[in-house]
PDB file of C-alpha atoms in Angstrom:
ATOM      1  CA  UNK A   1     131.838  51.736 107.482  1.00 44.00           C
ATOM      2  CA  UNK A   2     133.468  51.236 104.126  1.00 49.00           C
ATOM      3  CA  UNK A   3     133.012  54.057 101.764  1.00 50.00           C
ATOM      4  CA  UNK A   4     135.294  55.924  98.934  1.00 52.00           C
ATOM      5  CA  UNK A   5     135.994  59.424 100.923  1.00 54.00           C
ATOM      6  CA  UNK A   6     137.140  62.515  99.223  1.00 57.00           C
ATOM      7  CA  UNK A   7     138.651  65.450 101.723  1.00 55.00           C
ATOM      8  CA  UNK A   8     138.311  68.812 100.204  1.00 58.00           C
ATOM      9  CA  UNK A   9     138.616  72.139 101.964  1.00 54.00           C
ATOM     10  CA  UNK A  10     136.197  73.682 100.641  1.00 58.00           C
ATOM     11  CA  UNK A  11     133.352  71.140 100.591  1.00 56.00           C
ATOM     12  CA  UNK A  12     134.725  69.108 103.580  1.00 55.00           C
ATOM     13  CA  UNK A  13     134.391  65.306 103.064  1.00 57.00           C
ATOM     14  CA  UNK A  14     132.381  63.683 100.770  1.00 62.00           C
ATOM     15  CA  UNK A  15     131.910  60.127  99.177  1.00 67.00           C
ATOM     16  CA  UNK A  16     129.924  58.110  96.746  1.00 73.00           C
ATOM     17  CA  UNK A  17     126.217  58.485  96.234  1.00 79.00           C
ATOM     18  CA  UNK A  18     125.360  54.746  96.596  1.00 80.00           C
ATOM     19  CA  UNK A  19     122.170  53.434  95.738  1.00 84.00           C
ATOM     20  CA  UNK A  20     118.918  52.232  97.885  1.00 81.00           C
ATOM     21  CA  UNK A  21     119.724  48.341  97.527  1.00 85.00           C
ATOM     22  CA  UNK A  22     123.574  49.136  98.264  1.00 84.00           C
ATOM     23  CA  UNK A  23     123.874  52.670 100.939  1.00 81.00           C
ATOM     24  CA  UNK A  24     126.581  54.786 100.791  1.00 78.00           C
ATOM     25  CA  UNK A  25     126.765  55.205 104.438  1.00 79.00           C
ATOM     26  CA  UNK A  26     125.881  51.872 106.050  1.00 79.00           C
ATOM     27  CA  UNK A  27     126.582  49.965 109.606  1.00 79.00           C
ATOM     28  CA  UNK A  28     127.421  46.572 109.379  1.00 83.00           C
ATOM     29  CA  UNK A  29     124.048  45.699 107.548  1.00 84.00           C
ATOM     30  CA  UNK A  30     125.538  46.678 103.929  1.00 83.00           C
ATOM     31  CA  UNK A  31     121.588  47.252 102.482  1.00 86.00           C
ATOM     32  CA  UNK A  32     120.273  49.017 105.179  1.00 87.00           C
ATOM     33  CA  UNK A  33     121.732  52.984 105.118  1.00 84.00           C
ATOM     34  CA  UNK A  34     121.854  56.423 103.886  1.00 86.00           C
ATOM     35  CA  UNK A  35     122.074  56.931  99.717  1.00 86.00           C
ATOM     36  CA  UNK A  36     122.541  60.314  97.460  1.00 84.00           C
ATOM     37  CA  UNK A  37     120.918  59.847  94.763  1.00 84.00           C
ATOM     38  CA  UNK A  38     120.758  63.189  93.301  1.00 84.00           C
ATOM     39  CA  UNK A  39     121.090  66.884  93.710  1.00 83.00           C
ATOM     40  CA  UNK A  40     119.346  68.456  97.325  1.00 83.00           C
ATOM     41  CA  UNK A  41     117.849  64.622  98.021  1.00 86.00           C
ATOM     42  CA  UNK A  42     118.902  62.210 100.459  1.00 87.00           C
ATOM     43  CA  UNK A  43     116.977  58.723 101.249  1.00 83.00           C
ATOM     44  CA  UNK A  44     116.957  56.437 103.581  1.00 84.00           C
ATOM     45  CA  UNK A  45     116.624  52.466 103.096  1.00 85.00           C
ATOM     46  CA  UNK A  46     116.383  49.569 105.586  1.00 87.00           C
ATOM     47  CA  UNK A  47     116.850  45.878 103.777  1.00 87.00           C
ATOM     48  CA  UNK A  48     117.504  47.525 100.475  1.00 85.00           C
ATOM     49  CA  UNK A  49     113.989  49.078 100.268  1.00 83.00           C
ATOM     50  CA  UNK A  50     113.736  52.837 100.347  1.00 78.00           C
ATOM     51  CA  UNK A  51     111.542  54.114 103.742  1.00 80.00           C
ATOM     52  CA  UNK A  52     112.172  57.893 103.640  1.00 78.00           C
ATOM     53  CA  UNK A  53     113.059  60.591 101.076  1.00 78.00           C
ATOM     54  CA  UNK A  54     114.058  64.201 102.394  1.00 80.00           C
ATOM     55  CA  UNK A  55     114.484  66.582  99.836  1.00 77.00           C
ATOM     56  CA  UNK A  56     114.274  70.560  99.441  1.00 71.00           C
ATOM     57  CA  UNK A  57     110.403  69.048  98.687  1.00 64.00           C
ATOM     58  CA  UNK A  58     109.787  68.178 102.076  1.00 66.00           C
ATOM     59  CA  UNK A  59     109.768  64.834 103.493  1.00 68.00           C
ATOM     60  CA  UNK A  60     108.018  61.821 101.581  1.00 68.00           C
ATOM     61  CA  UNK A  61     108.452  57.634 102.721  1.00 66.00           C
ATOM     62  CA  UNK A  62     106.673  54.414 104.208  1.00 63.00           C
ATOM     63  CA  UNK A  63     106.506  55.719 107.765  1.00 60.00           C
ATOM     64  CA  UNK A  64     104.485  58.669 106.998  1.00 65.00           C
ATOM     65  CA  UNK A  65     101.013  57.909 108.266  1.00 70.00           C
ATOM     66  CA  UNK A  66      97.898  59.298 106.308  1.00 76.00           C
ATOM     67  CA  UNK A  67      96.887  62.419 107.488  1.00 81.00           C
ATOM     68  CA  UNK A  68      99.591  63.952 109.535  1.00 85.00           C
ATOM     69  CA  UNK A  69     100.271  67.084 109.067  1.00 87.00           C
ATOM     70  CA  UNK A  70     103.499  67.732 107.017  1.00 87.00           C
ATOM     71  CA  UNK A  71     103.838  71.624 107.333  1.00 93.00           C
ATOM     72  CA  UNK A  72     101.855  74.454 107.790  1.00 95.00           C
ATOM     73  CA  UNK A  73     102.272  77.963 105.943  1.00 96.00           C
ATOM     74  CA  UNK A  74      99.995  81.352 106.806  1.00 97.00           C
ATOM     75  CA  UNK A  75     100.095  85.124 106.149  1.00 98.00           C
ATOM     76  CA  UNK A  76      98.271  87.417 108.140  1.00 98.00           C
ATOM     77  CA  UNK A  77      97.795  91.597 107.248  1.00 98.00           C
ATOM     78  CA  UNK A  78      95.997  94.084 108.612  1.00 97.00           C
ATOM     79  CA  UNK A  79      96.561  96.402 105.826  1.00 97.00           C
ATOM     80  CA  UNK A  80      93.156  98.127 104.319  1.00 97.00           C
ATOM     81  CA  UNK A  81      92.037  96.854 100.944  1.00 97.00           C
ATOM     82  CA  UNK A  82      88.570  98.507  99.514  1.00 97.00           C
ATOM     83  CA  UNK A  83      86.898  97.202  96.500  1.00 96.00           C
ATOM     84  CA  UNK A  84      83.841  98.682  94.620  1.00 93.00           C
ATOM     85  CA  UNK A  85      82.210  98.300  91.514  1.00 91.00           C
ATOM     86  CA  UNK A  86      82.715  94.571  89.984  1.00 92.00           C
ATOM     87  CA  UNK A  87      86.363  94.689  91.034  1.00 94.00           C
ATOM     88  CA  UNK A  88      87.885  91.380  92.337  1.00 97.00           C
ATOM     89  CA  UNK A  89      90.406  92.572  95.540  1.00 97.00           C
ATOM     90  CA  UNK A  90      93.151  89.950  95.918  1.00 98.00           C
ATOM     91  CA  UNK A  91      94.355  90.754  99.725  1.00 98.00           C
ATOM     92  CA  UNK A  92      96.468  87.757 100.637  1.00 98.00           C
ATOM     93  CA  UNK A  93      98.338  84.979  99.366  1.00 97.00           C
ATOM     94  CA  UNK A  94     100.640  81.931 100.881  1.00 98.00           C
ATOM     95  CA  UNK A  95     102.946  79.426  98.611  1.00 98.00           C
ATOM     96  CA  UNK A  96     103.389  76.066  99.524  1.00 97.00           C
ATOM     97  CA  UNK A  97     105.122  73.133  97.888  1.00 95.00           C
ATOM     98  CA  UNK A  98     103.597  69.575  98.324  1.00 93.00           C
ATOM     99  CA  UNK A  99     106.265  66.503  99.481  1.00 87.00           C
ATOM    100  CA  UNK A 100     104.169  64.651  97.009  1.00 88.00           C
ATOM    101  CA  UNK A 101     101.085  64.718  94.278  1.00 91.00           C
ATOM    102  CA  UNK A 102      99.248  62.505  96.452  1.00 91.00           C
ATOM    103  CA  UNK A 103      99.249  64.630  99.530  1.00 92.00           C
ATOM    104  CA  UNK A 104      95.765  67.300  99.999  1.00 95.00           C
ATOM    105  CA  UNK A 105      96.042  70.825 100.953  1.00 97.00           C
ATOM    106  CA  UNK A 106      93.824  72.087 103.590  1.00 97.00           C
ATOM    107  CA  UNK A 107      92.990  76.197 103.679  1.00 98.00           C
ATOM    108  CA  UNK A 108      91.409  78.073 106.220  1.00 98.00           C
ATOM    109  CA  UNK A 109      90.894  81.834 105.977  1.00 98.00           C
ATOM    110  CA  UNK A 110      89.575  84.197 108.196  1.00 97.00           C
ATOM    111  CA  UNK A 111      88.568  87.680 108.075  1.00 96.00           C
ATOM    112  CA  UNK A 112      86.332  90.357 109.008  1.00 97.00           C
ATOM    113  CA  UNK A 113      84.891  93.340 106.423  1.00 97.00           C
ATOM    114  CA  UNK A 114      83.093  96.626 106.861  1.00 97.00           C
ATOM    115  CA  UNK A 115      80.091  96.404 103.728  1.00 96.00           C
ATOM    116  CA  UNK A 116      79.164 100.116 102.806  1.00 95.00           C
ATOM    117  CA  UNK A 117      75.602 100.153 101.655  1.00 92.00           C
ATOM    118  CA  UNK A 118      72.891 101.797  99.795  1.00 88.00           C
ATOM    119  CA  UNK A 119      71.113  98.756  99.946  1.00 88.00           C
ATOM    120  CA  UNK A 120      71.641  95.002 100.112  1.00 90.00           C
ATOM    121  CA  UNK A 121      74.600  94.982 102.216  1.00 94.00           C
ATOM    122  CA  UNK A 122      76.788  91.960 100.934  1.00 95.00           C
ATOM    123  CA  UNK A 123      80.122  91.046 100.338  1.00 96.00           C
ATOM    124  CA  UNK A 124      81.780  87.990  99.214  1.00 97.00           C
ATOM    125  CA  UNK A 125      85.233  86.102  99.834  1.00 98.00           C
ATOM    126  CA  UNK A 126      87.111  83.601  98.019  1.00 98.00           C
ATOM    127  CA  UNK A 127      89.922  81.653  98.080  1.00 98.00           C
ATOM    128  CA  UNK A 128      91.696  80.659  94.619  1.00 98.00           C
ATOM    129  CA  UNK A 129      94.762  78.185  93.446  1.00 98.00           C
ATOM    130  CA  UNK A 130      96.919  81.115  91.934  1.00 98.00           C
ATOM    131  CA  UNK A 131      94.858  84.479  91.570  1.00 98.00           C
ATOM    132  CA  UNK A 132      91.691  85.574  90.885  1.00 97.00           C
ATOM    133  CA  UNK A 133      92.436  86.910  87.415  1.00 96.00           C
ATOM    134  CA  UNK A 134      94.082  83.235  86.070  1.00 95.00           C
ATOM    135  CA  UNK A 135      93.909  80.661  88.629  1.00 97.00           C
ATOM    136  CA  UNK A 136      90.974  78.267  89.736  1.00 98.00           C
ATOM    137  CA  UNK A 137      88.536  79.699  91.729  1.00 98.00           C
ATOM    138  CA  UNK A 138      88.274  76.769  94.473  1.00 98.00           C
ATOM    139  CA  UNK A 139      85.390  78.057  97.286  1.00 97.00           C
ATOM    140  CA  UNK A 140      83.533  81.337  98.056  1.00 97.00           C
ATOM    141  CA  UNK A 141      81.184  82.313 101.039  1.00 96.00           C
ATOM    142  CA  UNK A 142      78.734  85.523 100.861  1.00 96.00           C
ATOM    143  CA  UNK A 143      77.585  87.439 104.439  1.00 94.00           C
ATOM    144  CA  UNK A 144      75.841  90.834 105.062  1.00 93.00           C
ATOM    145  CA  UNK A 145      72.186  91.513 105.005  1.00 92.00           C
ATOM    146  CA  UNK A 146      69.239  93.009 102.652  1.00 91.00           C
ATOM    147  CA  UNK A 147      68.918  96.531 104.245  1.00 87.00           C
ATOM    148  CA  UNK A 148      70.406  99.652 103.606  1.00 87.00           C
ATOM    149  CA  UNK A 149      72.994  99.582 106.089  1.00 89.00           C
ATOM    150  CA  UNK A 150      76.179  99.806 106.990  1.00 93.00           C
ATOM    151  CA  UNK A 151      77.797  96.657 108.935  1.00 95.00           C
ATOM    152  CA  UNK A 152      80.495  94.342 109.433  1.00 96.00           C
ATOM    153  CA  UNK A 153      80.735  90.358 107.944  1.00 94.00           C
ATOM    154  CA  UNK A 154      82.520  87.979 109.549  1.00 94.00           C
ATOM    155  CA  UNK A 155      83.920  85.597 106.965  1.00 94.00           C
ATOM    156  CA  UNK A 156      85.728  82.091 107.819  1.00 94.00           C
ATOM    157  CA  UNK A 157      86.052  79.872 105.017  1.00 96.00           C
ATOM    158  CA  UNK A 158      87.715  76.291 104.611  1.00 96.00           C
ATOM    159  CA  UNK A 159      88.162  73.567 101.137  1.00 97.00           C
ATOM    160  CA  UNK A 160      90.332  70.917 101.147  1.00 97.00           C
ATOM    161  CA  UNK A 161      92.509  71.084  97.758  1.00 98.00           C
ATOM    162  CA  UNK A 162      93.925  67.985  95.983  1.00 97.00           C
ATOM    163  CA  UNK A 163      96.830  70.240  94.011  1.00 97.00           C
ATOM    164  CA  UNK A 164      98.192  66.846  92.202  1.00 96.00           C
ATOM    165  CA  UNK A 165     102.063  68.710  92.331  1.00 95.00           C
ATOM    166  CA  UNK A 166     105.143  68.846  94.478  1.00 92.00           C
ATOM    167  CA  UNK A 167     105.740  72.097  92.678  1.00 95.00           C
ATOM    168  CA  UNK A 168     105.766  75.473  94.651  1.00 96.00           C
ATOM    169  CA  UNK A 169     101.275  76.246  94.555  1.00 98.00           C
ATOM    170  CA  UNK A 170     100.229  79.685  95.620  1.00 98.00           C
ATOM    171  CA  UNK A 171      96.873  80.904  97.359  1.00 98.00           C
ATOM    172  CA  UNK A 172      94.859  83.703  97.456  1.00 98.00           C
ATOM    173  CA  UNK A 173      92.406  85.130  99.254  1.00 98.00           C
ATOM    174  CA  UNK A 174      89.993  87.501  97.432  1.00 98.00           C
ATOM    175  CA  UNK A 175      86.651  90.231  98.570  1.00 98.00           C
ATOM    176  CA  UNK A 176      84.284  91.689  96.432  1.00 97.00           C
ATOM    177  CA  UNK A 177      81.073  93.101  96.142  1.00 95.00           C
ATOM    178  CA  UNK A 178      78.052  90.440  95.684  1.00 94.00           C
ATOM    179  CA  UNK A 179      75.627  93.222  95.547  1.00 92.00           C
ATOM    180  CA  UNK A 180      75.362  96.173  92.845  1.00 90.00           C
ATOM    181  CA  UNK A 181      73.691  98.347  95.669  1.00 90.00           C
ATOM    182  CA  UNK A 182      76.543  97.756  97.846  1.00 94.00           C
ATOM    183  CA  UNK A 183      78.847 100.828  97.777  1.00 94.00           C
ATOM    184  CA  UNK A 184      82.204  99.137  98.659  1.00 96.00           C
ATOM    185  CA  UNK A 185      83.375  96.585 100.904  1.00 97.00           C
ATOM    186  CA  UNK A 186      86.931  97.460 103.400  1.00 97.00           C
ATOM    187  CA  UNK A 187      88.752  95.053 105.281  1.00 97.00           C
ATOM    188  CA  UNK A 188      88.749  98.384 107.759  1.00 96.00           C
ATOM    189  CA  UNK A 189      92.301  97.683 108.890  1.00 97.00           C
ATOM    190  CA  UNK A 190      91.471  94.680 110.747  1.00 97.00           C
ATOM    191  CA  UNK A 191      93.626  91.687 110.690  1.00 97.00           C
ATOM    192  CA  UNK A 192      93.156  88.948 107.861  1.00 98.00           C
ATOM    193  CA  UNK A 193      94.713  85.679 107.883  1.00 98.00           C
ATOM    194  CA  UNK A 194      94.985  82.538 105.050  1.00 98.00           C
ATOM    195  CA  UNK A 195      96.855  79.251 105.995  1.00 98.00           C
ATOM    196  CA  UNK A 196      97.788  76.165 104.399  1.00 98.00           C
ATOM    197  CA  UNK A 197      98.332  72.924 105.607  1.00 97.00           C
ATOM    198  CA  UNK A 198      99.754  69.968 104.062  1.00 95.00           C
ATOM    199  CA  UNK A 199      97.810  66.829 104.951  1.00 94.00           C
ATOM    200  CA  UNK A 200      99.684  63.232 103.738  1.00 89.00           C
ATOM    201  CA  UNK A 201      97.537  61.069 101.680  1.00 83.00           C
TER     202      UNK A 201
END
């Protein structure tokens, strides 16, 4: 190992950054090692050709095979949301921040919601990139029933986003009313859950 090393008691020892065609941190193969090459980012390079890229991003590089799963991120409440008239009810959101603009996002959301009725029992749920009052909406499903009842919709919904970022990308998951003779819709207290899942390219 030959290196520049600086021993400092407060941020132990430390050294140059190197670069991917020359490592800082190397064996006896001088262009295969570990570089610095800026703040929160280390990479990795075999024959002077970078392979792998960890940063506060995630984890990005050659030996990533298309569509592993990089991480996964949910949320999950059981807190009771009603919304009536033409409101929009934004229940649940997750954050996630791609490795890389190439990568896809894959959301699944689940829940289950009591539809109070005059008549034409339905309710609607969507999931948007940001919120439903300034974001994109991306998919929404509709259940319930054309009687004046009162009943329970099970809702699980799924889209596969392309975000094109590797900055921080929030999701929501939204009810409504899809019916003006539906009185209000309740998540009832049950349990709701949205998840995200990074997918490489």
């Amino acid at each position: 190992l030959i290196m520049a090393l600086n021993i400092n008691g407060t941020t132990g020892i430390s050294g140059v950054d190197g670069s991917v065609s020359a490592p800082a941190v190397t064996g006896t193969d001088s262009n295969t090692g570990i570089t610095f090459p800026s703040a929160d980012t280390i990479k990795f390079s075999t024959g002077g050709v970078e392979r792998m890229q960890i940063s506060n991003s995630g984890v990005t590089g050659t030996g990533i095979s298309a569509g592993k799963i990089l991480q996964v991120v949910s949320n999950s409440s059981n807190t009771n949301v009603t919304t009536s008239g033409s409101t929009i009810s934004d229940i649940l959101n997750v954050s996630i921040t791609p490795a890389s603009a190439s990568n896809k996002i894959l959301l699944m959301a689940t829940c289950c919601l009591f539809i109070n009725s005059n008549n034409n029992a339905f309710s609607g749920v969507r999931i948007y990139r940001g919120t439903s009052s300034s974001g994109t909406l991306l998919i929404k499903q509709v259940g319930g029933q054309s009687e004046a009842v009162d009943i329970y919709s099970q809702a699980g919904i799924s889209f596969v986003d392309s975000p094109n970022t590797t900055s921080a990308t929030t999701y929501t998951l939204s009810i409504l009313r899809e019916s003006g003779s539906t009185t209000s819709v309740s998540t009832d207290n049950l349990t709701y859950t949205i998840i995200a899942q990074e997918i490489a390219a």
